[in-house]
Short mmCIF file of C-alpha atoms in Angstrom, two decimals:
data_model
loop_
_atom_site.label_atom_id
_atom_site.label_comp_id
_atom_site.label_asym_id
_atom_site.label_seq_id
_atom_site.Cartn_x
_atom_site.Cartn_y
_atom_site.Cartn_z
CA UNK A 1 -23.46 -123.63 -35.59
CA UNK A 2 -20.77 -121.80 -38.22
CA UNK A 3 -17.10 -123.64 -38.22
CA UNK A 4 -15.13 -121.07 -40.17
CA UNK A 5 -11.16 -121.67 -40.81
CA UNK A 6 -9.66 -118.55 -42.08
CA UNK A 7 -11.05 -117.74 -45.46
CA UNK A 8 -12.83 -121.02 -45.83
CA UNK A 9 -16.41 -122.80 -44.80
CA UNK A 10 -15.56 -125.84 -42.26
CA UNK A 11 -19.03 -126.44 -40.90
CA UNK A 12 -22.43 -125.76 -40.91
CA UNK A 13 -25.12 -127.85 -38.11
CA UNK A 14 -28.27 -126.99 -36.98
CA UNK A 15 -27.53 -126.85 -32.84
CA UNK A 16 -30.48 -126.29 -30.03
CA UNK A 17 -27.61 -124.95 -27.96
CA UNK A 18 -25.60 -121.53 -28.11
CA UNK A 19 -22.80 -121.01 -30.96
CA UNK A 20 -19.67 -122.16 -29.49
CA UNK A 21 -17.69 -120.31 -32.27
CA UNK A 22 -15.64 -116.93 -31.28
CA UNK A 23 -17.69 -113.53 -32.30
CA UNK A 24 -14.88 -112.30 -34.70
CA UNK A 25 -15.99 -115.45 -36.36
CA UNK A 26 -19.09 -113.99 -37.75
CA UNK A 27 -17.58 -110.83 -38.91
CA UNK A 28 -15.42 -111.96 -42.20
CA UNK A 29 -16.12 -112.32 -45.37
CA UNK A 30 -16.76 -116.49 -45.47
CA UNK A 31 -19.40 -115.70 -42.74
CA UNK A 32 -21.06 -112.68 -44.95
CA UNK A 33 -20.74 -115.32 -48.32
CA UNK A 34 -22.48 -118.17 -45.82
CA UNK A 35 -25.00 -116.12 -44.90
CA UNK A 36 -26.26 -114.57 -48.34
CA UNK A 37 -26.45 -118.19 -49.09
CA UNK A 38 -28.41 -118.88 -46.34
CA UNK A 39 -30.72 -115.91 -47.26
CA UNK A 40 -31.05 -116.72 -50.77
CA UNK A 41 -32.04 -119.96 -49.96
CA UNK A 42 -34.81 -119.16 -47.62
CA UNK A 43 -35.32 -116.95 -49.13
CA UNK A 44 -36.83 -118.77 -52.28
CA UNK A 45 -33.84 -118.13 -54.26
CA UNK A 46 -31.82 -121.29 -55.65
CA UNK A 47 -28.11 -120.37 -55.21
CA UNK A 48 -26.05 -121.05 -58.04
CA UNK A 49 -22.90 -120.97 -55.80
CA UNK A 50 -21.60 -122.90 -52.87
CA UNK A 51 -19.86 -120.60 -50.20
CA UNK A 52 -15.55 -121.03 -50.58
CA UNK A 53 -15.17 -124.32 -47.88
CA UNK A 54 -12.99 -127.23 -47.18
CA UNK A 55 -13.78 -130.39 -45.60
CA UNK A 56 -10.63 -131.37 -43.42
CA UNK A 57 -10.15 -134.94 -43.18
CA UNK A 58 -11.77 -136.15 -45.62
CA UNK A 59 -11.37 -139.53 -47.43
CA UNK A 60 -11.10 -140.19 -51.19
CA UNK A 61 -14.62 -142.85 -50.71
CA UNK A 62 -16.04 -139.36 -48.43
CA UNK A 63 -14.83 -136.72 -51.23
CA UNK A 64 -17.16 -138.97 -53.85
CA UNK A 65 -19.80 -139.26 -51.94
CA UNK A 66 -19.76 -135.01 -51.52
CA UNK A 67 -19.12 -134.56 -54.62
CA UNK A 68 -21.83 -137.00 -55.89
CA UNK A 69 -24.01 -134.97 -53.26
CA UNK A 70 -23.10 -131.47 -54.08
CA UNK A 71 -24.73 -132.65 -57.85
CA UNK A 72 -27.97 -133.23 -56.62
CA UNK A 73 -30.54 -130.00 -57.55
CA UNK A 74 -32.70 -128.15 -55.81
CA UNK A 75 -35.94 -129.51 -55.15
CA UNK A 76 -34.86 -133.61 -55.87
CA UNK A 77 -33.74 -136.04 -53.98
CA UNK A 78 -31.82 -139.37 -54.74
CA UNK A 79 -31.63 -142.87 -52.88
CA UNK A 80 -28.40 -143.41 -50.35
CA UNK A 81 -28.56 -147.04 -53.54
CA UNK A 82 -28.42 -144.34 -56.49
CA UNK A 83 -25.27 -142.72 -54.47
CA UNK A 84 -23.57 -146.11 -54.03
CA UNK A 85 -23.78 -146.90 -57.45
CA UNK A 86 -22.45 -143.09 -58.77
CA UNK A 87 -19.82 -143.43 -56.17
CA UNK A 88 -18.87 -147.36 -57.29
CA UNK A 89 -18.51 -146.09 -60.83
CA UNK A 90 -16.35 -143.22 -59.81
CA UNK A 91 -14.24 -144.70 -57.88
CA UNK A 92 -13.96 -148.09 -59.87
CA UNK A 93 -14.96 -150.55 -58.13
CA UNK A 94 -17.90 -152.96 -58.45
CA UNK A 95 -20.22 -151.90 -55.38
CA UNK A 96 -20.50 -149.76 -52.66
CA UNK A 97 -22.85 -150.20 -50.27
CA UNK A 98 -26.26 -148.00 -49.41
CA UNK A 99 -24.99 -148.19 -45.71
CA UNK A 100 -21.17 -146.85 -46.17
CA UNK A 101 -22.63 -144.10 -48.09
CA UNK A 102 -24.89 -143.50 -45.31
CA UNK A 103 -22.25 -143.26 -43.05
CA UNK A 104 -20.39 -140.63 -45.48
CA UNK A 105 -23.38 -138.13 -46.00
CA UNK A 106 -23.89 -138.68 -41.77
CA UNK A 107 -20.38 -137.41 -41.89
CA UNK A 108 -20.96 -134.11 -44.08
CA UNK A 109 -19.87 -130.95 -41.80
CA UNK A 110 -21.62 -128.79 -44.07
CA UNK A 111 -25.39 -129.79 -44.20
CA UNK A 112 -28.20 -127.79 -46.38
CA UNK A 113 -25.52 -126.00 -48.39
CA UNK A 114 -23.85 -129.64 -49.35
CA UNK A 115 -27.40 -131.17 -49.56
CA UNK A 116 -27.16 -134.48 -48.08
CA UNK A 117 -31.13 -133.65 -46.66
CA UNK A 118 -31.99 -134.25 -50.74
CA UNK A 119 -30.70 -138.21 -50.08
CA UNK A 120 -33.61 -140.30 -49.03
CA UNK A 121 -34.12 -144.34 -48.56
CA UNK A 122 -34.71 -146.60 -51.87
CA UNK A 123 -38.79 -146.70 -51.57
CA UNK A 124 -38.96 -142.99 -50.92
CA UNK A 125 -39.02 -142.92 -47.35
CA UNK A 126 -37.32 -140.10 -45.17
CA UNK A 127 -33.88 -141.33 -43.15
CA UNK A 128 -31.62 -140.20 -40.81
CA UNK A 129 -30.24 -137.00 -40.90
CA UNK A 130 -27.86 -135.49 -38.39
CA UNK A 131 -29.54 -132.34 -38.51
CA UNK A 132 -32.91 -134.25 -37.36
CA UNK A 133 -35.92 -135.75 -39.94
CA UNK A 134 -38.31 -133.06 -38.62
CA UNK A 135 -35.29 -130.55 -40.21
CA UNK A 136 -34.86 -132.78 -43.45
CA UNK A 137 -38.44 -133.03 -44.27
CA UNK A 138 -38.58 -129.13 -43.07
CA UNK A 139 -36.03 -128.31 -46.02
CA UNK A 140 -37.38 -131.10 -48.47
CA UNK A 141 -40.54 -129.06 -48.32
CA UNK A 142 -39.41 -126.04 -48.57
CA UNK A 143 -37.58 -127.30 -51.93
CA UNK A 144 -40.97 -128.11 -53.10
CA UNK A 145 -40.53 -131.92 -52.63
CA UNK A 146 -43.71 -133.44 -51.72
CA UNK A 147 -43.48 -135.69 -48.39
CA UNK A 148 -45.88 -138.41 -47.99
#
């Protein structure tokens, strides 16, 4: 499913069910940017981009874990722990928790273009992901990330 608001990315879920967005949705030029993404990526390509977007409602704790998120590259992945502590620093306090920063990628309306499938528990093991583990481990893969 494709959440566009006028010029601008909103959202981007995997969905079993029908798009629920408008036709003339798909026809603009943030829909033709989303989707050469898209294609790059599965394509094999590694963007170098991120589609224009904005993430309405968003918290100053939620914007630093994104924007912790949106520096993780292609084909790595990071612990939910190594998160908390980038997001502790940047926002100055002393800790953050693993779990709140859970709870902010589990919030990410944009998933495989802001990579929160590329955050993984602190022993290497694969954890939630809205999008479903059988589509995180799907994408870790395809990033070349070997899955145990």
């Amino acid at each position: 499913m494709v959440g566009i608001d006028g010029d601008c990315l909103v959202g981007l879920r995997f969905t079993e069910n029908a798009p629920t967005d408008t036709p003339e949705q798909f026809d603009t030029p943030i829909a033709d940017e989303t989707r050469q993404w898209l294609d790059m990526y599965f394509g094999g390509d590694i963007p170098n981009w991120i589609p224009k977007h904005k993430l309405n409602g968003i918290t100053p704790f939620r914007r630093a874990t994104i924007d912790a998120i949106k520096q993780i590259p292609f084909g790595t992945t990071i612990s939910y722990k190594e998160i908390a502590n980038k997001v502790s620093r940047k926002i100055g306090v002393s800790r953050v928790s693993a779990r709140a920063v859970g709870g902010a990628i589990g919030w990410n309306p944009i998933c495989i273009i802001i990579p929160c499938h590329r955050v993984i528990g602190a022993h290497g093991e694969i954890t939630g992901y809205n999008g479903g583990i059988k589509n995180k481990i799907a994408l870790l893969r395809h990033e070349g990330v070997r899955i145990d």
